[in-house]
Coordinates of C-alpha atoms in Angstrom, one line a residue:
M1 CA -6.5 -23.8 25.9
A2 CA -6.1 -20.3 24.4
D3 CA -8.8 -18.8 22.2
V4 CA -8.4 -16.7 19.0
S5 CA -9.3 -13.4 20.7
P6 CA -8.7 -10.6 20.0
E7 CA -10.0 -11.3 16.5
L8 CA -8.0 -10.1 13.5
K9 CA -11.0 -10.2 11.2
G10 CA -11.8 -6.8 9.7
F11 CA -8.3 -5.3 10.2
G12 CA -5.8 -4.6 7.5
Y13 CA -2.1 -4.4 7.9
S14 CA -0.4 -2.4 5.1
P15 CA 2.8 -0.5 4.5
F16 CA 0.6 2.4 3.3
S17 CA -0.8 2.8 6.8
P18 CA 2.2 1.6 8.9
T19 CA 1.4 3.2 12.2
Q20 CA -1.5 0.8 13.2
A21 CA -3.9 -1.7 11.9
T22 CA -6.8 -0.1 10.2
K23 CA -10.3 -1.5 10.5
S24 CA -12.6 -1.5 7.6
P25 CA -15.3 1.1 8.1
R26 CA -18.0 -1.2 6.7
P27 CA -18.2 -5.0 6.3
R28 CA -16.3 -6.2 3.3
I29 CA -18.0 -7.9 0.3
G30 CA -17.2 -10.6 -2.1
V31 CA -14.3 -12.1 0.0
P32 CA -14.3 -15.1 2.5
G33 CA -16.0 -14.4 5.8
Y34 CA -18.4 -11.8 4.3
G35 CA -21.4 -11.5 2.1
L36 CA -21.5 -11.9 -1.7
Y37 CA -22.4 -9.2 -4.1
P38 CA -25.0 -9.9 -6.9
Q39 CA -23.3 -11.0 -10.1
N40 CA -26.0 -9.5 -12.3
I41 CA -27.4 -6.1 -13.3
R42 CA -28.3 -5.4 -9.6
V43 CA -24.5 -4.9 -8.9
L44 CA -25.0 -1.4 -10.3
C45 CA -27.0 -0.6 -7.1
Q46 CA -24.1 -1.7 -5.0
I47 CA -22.2 1.3 -3.6
G48 CA -19.9 -0.2 -1.0
G49 CA -16.8 -1.7 -2.6
S50 CA -17.9 -0.5 -6.1
S51 CA -16.1 1.6 -8.6
F52 CA -18.6 4.4 -7.9
E53 CA -17.4 4.6 -4.3
S54 CA -13.8 4.7 -5.3
V55 CA -14.2 7.4 -8.0
F56 CA -16.4 9.7 -6.0
K57 CA -13.9 9.6 -3.1
S58 CA -11.1 10.5 -5.4
P59 CA -9.9 14.1 -5.2
L60 CA -8.8 13.7 -8.9
L61 CA -12.4 13.7 -10.0
Y62 CA -13.2 17.0 -8.3
V63 CA -10.1 18.6 -9.7
Y64 CA -11.1 17.9 -13.2
L65 CA -14.7 18.8 -12.6
G66 CA -13.4 22.2 -11.4
V67 CA -11.3 22.6 -14.5
L68 CA -14.2 21.6 -16.7
A69 CA -16.4 24.2 -15.1
V70 CA -13.7 26.9 -15.7
C71 CA -13.3 25.8 -19.3
V72 CA -17.1 25.9 -20.0
A73 CA -17.4 29.3 -18.4
V74 CA -14.4 30.8 -20.3
F75 CA -15.3 29.4 -23.7
A76 CA -18.9 30.3 -23.4
S77 CA -18.1 33.9 -22.7
V78 CA -15.8 34.5 -25.7
D79 CA -16.7 35.4 -29.3
Y80 CA -15.4 32.2 -30.6
K81 CA -15.4 33.1 -34.3
K82 CA -13.3 36.2 -33.7
S83 CA -11.1 34.8 -31.0
V84 CA -7.6 33.5 -31.6
I85 CA -8.4 30.6 -29.2
R86 CA -10.4 29.1 -32.0
G87 CA -7.3 27.7 -33.6
A88 CA -5.9 26.4 -30.4
T89 CA -7.6 23.0 -30.6
V90 CA -6.1 19.6 -29.8
P91 CA -4.8 18.2 -33.2
S92 CA -7.0 15.2 -34.2
S93 CA -3.9 13.1 -35.0
F94 CA -2.6 13.6 -31.4
A95 CA -6.0 13.0 -29.9
G96 CA -6.5 9.7 -31.8
L97 CA -3.0 8.5 -30.9
L98 CA -3.5 9.4 -27.2
V99 CA -6.9 7.6 -27.0
S100 CA -5.5 4.4 -28.6
L101 CA -2.4 4.5 -26.4
D102 CA -4.4 5.1 -23.2
V103 CA -7.0 2.3 -24.0
F104 CA -4.1 -0.2 -24.5
T105 CA -2.2 1.0 -21.5
L106 CA -5.1 1.0 -19.1
T107 CA -6.3 -2.4 -20.3
F108 CA -2.8 -4.0 -19.8
F109 CA -2.3 -2.1 -16.5
I110 CA -5.5 -3.4 -14.9
G111 CA -4.8 -6.9 -16.3
Q112 CA -1.4 -6.8 -14.7
C113 CA -2.7 -5.7 -11.3
F114 CA -5.5 -8.3 -11.4
S115 CA -3.1 -11.1 -12.3
E116 CA -0.9 -10.2 -9.3
A117 CA -4.0 -10.1 -7.1
N118 CA -4.9 -13.6 -8.3
A119 CA -1.4 -14.9 -7.8
R120 CA -1.4 -13.6 -4.2
F121 CA -4.8 -15.3 -3.6
E122 CA -3.5 -18.6 -5.0
N123 CA -0.5 -18.4 -2.6
V124 CA -2.9 -17.7 0.3
C125 CA -4.9 -20.8 -0.6
K126 CA -1.7 -22.9 -0.7
T127 CA -0.6 -21.5 2.6
N128 CA -3.9 -22.3 4.3
G129 CA -3.8 -25.8 2.9
N130 CA -0.3 -26.3 4.4
I131 CA -1.5 -25.2 7.9
T132 CA -4.6 -27.4 7.7
R133 CA -2.5 -30.4 6.7
L134 CA 0.1 -29.7 9.4
S135 CA -2.7 -29.6 12.1
A136 CA -4.1 -32.9 10.8
L137 CA -0.7 -34.6 10.6
A138 CA 0.5 -33.3 14.0
G139 CA -2.8 -34.4 15.7
G140 CA -2.5 -37.9 14.1
L141 CA 1.2 -38.6 14.6
L142 CA 2.4 -36.7 17.7
P143 CA 1.7 -36.5 21.4
R144 CA -0.7 -33.7 22.3
E145 CA 2.0 -31.5 23.9
T146 CA 4.3 -31.7 20.9
A147 CA 1.4 -31.2 18.5
F148 CA 0.4 -28.1 20.4
I149 CA 3.9 -26.6 20.2
L150 CA 4.1 -27.2 16.5
M151 CA 0.7 -25.7 15.9
R152 CA 1.5 -22.6 18.0
Y153 CA 4.8 -22.0 16.3
T154 CA 3.4 -22.5 12.8
N155 CA 0.4 -20.3 13.4
A156 CA 2.7 -17.7 15.0
I157 CA 4.9 -17.7 11.9
M158 CA 1.8 -16.9 9.8
H159 CA 0.7 -14.1 12.2
I160 CA 4.2 -12.6 12.3
Y161 CA 4.5 -12.3 8.5
Y162 CA 1.0 -10.8 8.4
L163 CA 1.7 -8.2 11.1
M164 CA 5.0 -7.3 9.4
L165 CA 3.1 -6.2 6.3
S166 CA 2.8 -2.8 8.1
G167 CA 6.3 -2.7 9.4
P168 CA 8.5 -4.3 12.1
L169 CA 7.0 -5.9 15.1
D170 CA 6.3 -3.5 18.0
E171 CA 5.1 -4.0 21.5
G172 CA 1.5 -4.0 20.4
K173 CA 2.0 -6.8 17.9
W174 CA 4.0 -8.9 20.3
S175 CA 1.2 -8.4 22.8
L176 CA -1.3 -9.6 20.3
L177 CA 0.6 -12.8 19.7
Q178 CA 0.7 -13.4 23.5
Q179 CA -3.0 -12.6 23.9
R180 CA -3.9 -15.1 21.2
G181 CA -2.0 -17.8 23.0
L182 CA 0.5 -18.3 20.1
L183 CA 3.6 -17.4 22.1
T184 CA 4.5 -17.3 25.8
D185 CA 6.2 -14.4 27.5
E186 CA 9.4 -16.3 27.7
E187 CA 9.3 -17.1 24.0
I188 CA 8.6 -13.5 23.1
R189 CA 11.6 -12.3 25.2
A190 CA 13.8 -14.8 23.5
L191 CA 12.6 -13.8 20.0
Q192 CA 13.0 -10.1 20.7
L193 CA 16.7 -10.6 21.4
Q194 CA 17.3 -11.6 17.8
G195 CA 16.2 -10.7 14.3
S196 CA 14.1 -12.7 11.9
P197 CA 11.6 -14.0 14.5
A198 CA 9.6 -16.1 12.0
V199 CA 12.7 -17.9 10.8
V200 CA 13.8 -18.5 14.4
L201 CA 10.4 -20.0 15.1
Y202 CA 10.8 -22.2 12.1
T203 CA 14.1 -23.4 13.6
W204 CA 12.5 -24.1 16.9
A205 CA 9.8 -26.1 15.2
I206 CA 12.4 -28.2 13.4
K207 CA 14.2 -28.8 16.7
V208 CA 10.9 -30.0 18.3
L209 CA 10.4 -32.4 15.4
R210 CA 14.0 -33.7 15.6
N211 CA 13.7 -34.2 19.4
Q212 CA 10.4 -36.1 18.8
S213 CA 12.0 -38.3 16.1
L214 CA 14.9 -39.2 18.5
T215 CA 12.6 -40.0 21.4
G216 CA 9.9 -41.6 19.3
Q217 CA 6.2 -41.6 19.9
D218 CA 5.6 -45.3 20.1
S219 CA 8.2 -47.8 21.2
S220 CA 6.6 -50.4 18.9
M221 CA 7.2 -48.2 15.9
P222 CA 10.7 -48.3 14.3
E223 CA 12.6 -45.0 14.4
R224 CA 13.1 -45.0 10.6
V225 CA 9.3 -45.4 10.0
F226 CA 8.4 -42.7 12.5
T227 CA 11.0 -40.3 10.9
E228 CA 9.5 -40.9 7.5
L229 CA 6.0 -40.1 8.9
I230 CA 7.0 -36.8 10.4
Q231 CA 8.9 -35.6 7.4
P232 CA 5.7 -34.2 5.7
L233 CA 5.3 -32.1 8.9
E234 CA 8.5 -30.3 8.1
E235 CA 7.4 -29.8 4.5
Q236 CA 4.2 -28.2 5.6
I237 CA 5.9 -25.9 8.1
G238 CA 8.5 -24.9 5.5
G239 CA 5.9 -24.4 2.8
A240 CA 3.7 -22.2 5.0
R241 CA 6.6 -20.1 6.1
G242 CA 7.9 -19.6 2.5
L243 CA 4.5 -18.7 1.1
A244 CA 3.7 -16.4 4.0
A245 CA 7.0 -14.5 3.5
K246 CA 6.1 -14.3 -0.2
Q247 CA 3.2 -12.1 0.7
I248 CA 5.6 -9.5 2.2
A249 CA 7.7 -9.7 -1.0
Y250 CA 4.5 -9.0 -3.0
T251 CA 3.6 -6.1 -0.9
I252 CA 6.9 -4.3 -0.7
T253 CA 7.8 -5.1 -4.3
Q254 CA 5.4 -2.8 -6.1
I255 CA 4.6 -2.5 -9.8
P256 CA 7.7 -0.7 -11.2
C257 CA 7.5 3.0 -10.5
N258 CA 8.2 4.1 -14.0
Y259 CA 5.4 1.9 -15.3
F260 CA 2.9 3.1 -12.7
H261 CA 4.0 6.7 -13.4
V262 CA 3.6 6.6 -17.1
V263 CA 0.1 5.1 -16.9
Y264 CA -1.0 7.9 -14.6
F265 CA 0.8 10.5 -16.8
A266 CA -0.8 9.2 -20.0
V267 CA -4.3 9.0 -18.5
N268 CA -4.1 12.5 -17.0
I269 CA -2.9 14.0 -20.3
L270 CA -6.0 12.4 -21.9
L271 CA -8.3 13.7 -19.2
A272 CA -6.8 17.2 -19.6
C273 CA -7.2 17.2 -23.3
T274 CA -10.8 16.0 -23.2
V275 CA -11.7 18.7 -20.7
Y276 CA -10.0 21.4 -22.8
D277 CA -11.7 20.1 -26.0
S278 CA -15.1 20.2 -24.3
G279 CA -14.6 23.9 -23.8
H280 CA -14.1 24.3 -27.6
M281 CA -17.2 22.2 -28.3
V282 CA -19.2 24.4 -25.9
A283 CA -18.0 27.5 -27.7
V284 CA -19.0 26.0 -31.1
A285 CA -22.4 25.0 -29.8
L286 CA -23.1 28.5 -28.5
D287 CA -21.7 30.4 -31.5
K288 CA -24.5 32.1 -33.4
T289 CA -22.7 32.3 -36.8
C290 CA -21.0 29.0 -37.0
F291 CA -22.6 27.9 -40.2
D292 CA -21.0 30.1 -42.9
G293 CA -22.3 33.3 -41.4
V294 CA -25.9 32.2 -41.1
E295 CA -27.5 33.8 -38.0
G296 CA -29.2 31.6 -35.4
P297 CA -28.0 29.2 -32.8
C298 CA -26.3 26.2 -34.2
E299 CA -26.9 23.7 -31.4
G300 CA -27.5 25.8 -28.4
I301 CA -28.0 24.9 -24.8
P302 CA -29.2 21.2 -25.3
R303 CA -25.9 20.5 -27.1
V304 CA -23.9 22.1 -24.3
V305 CA -25.7 20.0 -21.7
M306 CA -24.9 16.8 -23.6
I307 CA -21.2 17.9 -24.0
V308 CA -20.9 18.5 -20.2
I309 CA -22.7 15.2 -19.3
T310 CA -20.6 13.0 -21.6
E311 CA -17.4 14.7 -20.4
V312 CA -18.3 14.0 -16.8
L313 CA -19.0 10.4 -17.7
T314 CA -15.7 10.2 -19.5
L315 CA -13.9 11.5 -16.3
V316 CA -15.8 9.1 -14.1
I317 CA -15.0 6.0 -16.3
L318 CA -11.3 6.7 -16.7
I319 CA -10.7 7.7 -13.1
A320 CA -12.7 4.6 -12.0
L321 CA -10.4 2.4 -14.1
L322 CA -7.4 4.0 -12.5
Q323 CA -8.8 3.6 -9.0
T324 CA -9.6 -0.1 -9.7
A325 CA -6.0 -0.8 -10.7
E326 CA -4.8 1.2 -7.6
G327 CA -7.1 -0.9 -5.3
L328 CA -5.9 -4.2 -6.8
A329 CA -2.2 -3.2 -6.3
D330 CA -2.7 -3.7 -2.5
I331 CA -5.4 -6.2 -1.9
Y332 CA -4.8 -6.6 1.8
G333 CA -5.9 -3.1 2.8
N334 CA -9.1 -2.1 4.6
K335 CA -11.4 -1.3 1.6
Q336 CA -14.6 -3.3 1.2
F337 CA -13.3 -5.3 -1.7
H338 CA -9.9 -6.2 -0.2
Y339 CA -9.1 -9.7 1.0
D340 CA -9.2 -10.2 4.8
L341 CA -6.1 -12.2 5.8
G342 CA -7.1 -11.7 9.4
F343 CA -10.2 -13.8 8.9
D344 CA -8.0 -16.6 7.5
L345 CA -5.7 -16.4 10.5
D346 CA -8.6 -16.5 12.9
N347 CA -10.0 -19.7 11.2
L348 CA -6.6 -21.5 11.0
W349 CA -5.7 -21.0 14.6
Q350 CA -9.3 -22.0 15.6
E351 CA -8.9 -25.1 13.3
S352 CA -5.6 -26.1 15.0
Q353 CA -7.3 -25.8 18.4
N354 CA -10.2 -27.9 17.3
V355 CA -7.8 -30.6 16.2
L356 CA -6.1 -30.5 19.7
K357 CA -9.5 -30.9 21.4
S358 CA -10.3 -33.8 19.2
M359 CA -7.1 -35.6 20.3
A360 CA -8.8 -36.2 23.7
T361 CA -11.4 -38.3 22.0
E362 CA -10.4 -41.6 20.6
C363 CA -11.5 -42.4 17.0
P364 CA -14.6 -44.6 17.3
T365 CA -13.4 -46.9 14.6
L366 CA -10.1 -47.5 16.3
K367 CA -11.7 -47.9 19.6
N368 CA -14.1 -50.5 18.4
P369 CA -12.7 -51.9 15.1
P370 CA -15.3 -53.5 12.9
S371 CA -15.1 -57.3 12.5
V372 CA -14.1 -58.4 9.0

């Protein structure tokens, strides 16, 4: 009996890192197989997998912080009242329109990414259910050898589609399938001679079922009855294959590029305008004659400090929202909040093997039926 080693838990296969599987640097959180995060105010103390982690790792934040520092230094050093730069402010009509547009765009954009992530998770749950039902039906209806072949092929189909998230199957991926006991060397060589290995495995599974329906499991059971019993097996295999393939379609069919582009363009225009406008506010706060020629600091250093702090918070919040949407666009990566399909595959293959082991033990109720 093969085991599930080497484990896939903790690895992420993604087209954004196609050369190899990437392992999450720290345990994930809030997804099956890992710990839960606190769903209360204490979540603000959570760094791993949080928006804080995403934004402070983003180069975009530090670009704008650098631009903000330059703006503050430049505007603080000019004679604002006499400088022509005083009139070069962002028109209030444009600023108001931009804020409204960006709030709507970001809200809808994040909602779209979150909806897609939920749809993908729903398909994962359906796929897992298909594999579980297949294992139970195969263990209850078929001889052990036939059930083992079906379980191997179906779990191999799932693995192949998962591994193909990062690109075509290579020697390392084929070796992984062999090490986990899903495919034999002979089967791998046969699959390597043709394309679409998952579909070919699906065909092989159908042939195994057809052969079993012709030979029959029990001579006392009519062929028609047995054929009707194993029909749900084909449905589970087909359903699992279709939903697993759908995950590749979700991954390589991204949010339309022009939509993704315009969101980033609009938000970055807003960030640039707020940074530039902060320079003007700093100049006004430091101008000594800003109130109709009356000498004396208008607002001074305390006002400048608040301008800079609130601008930094604005940068952090908007960039964090962008990073959140970006992280949801590919939920099978290696970030701490990403879903771990490898954990599911480990459990499903182990579950199939547990069913196979249970076939060696007769059901106690059938062995000693209760008297009525």
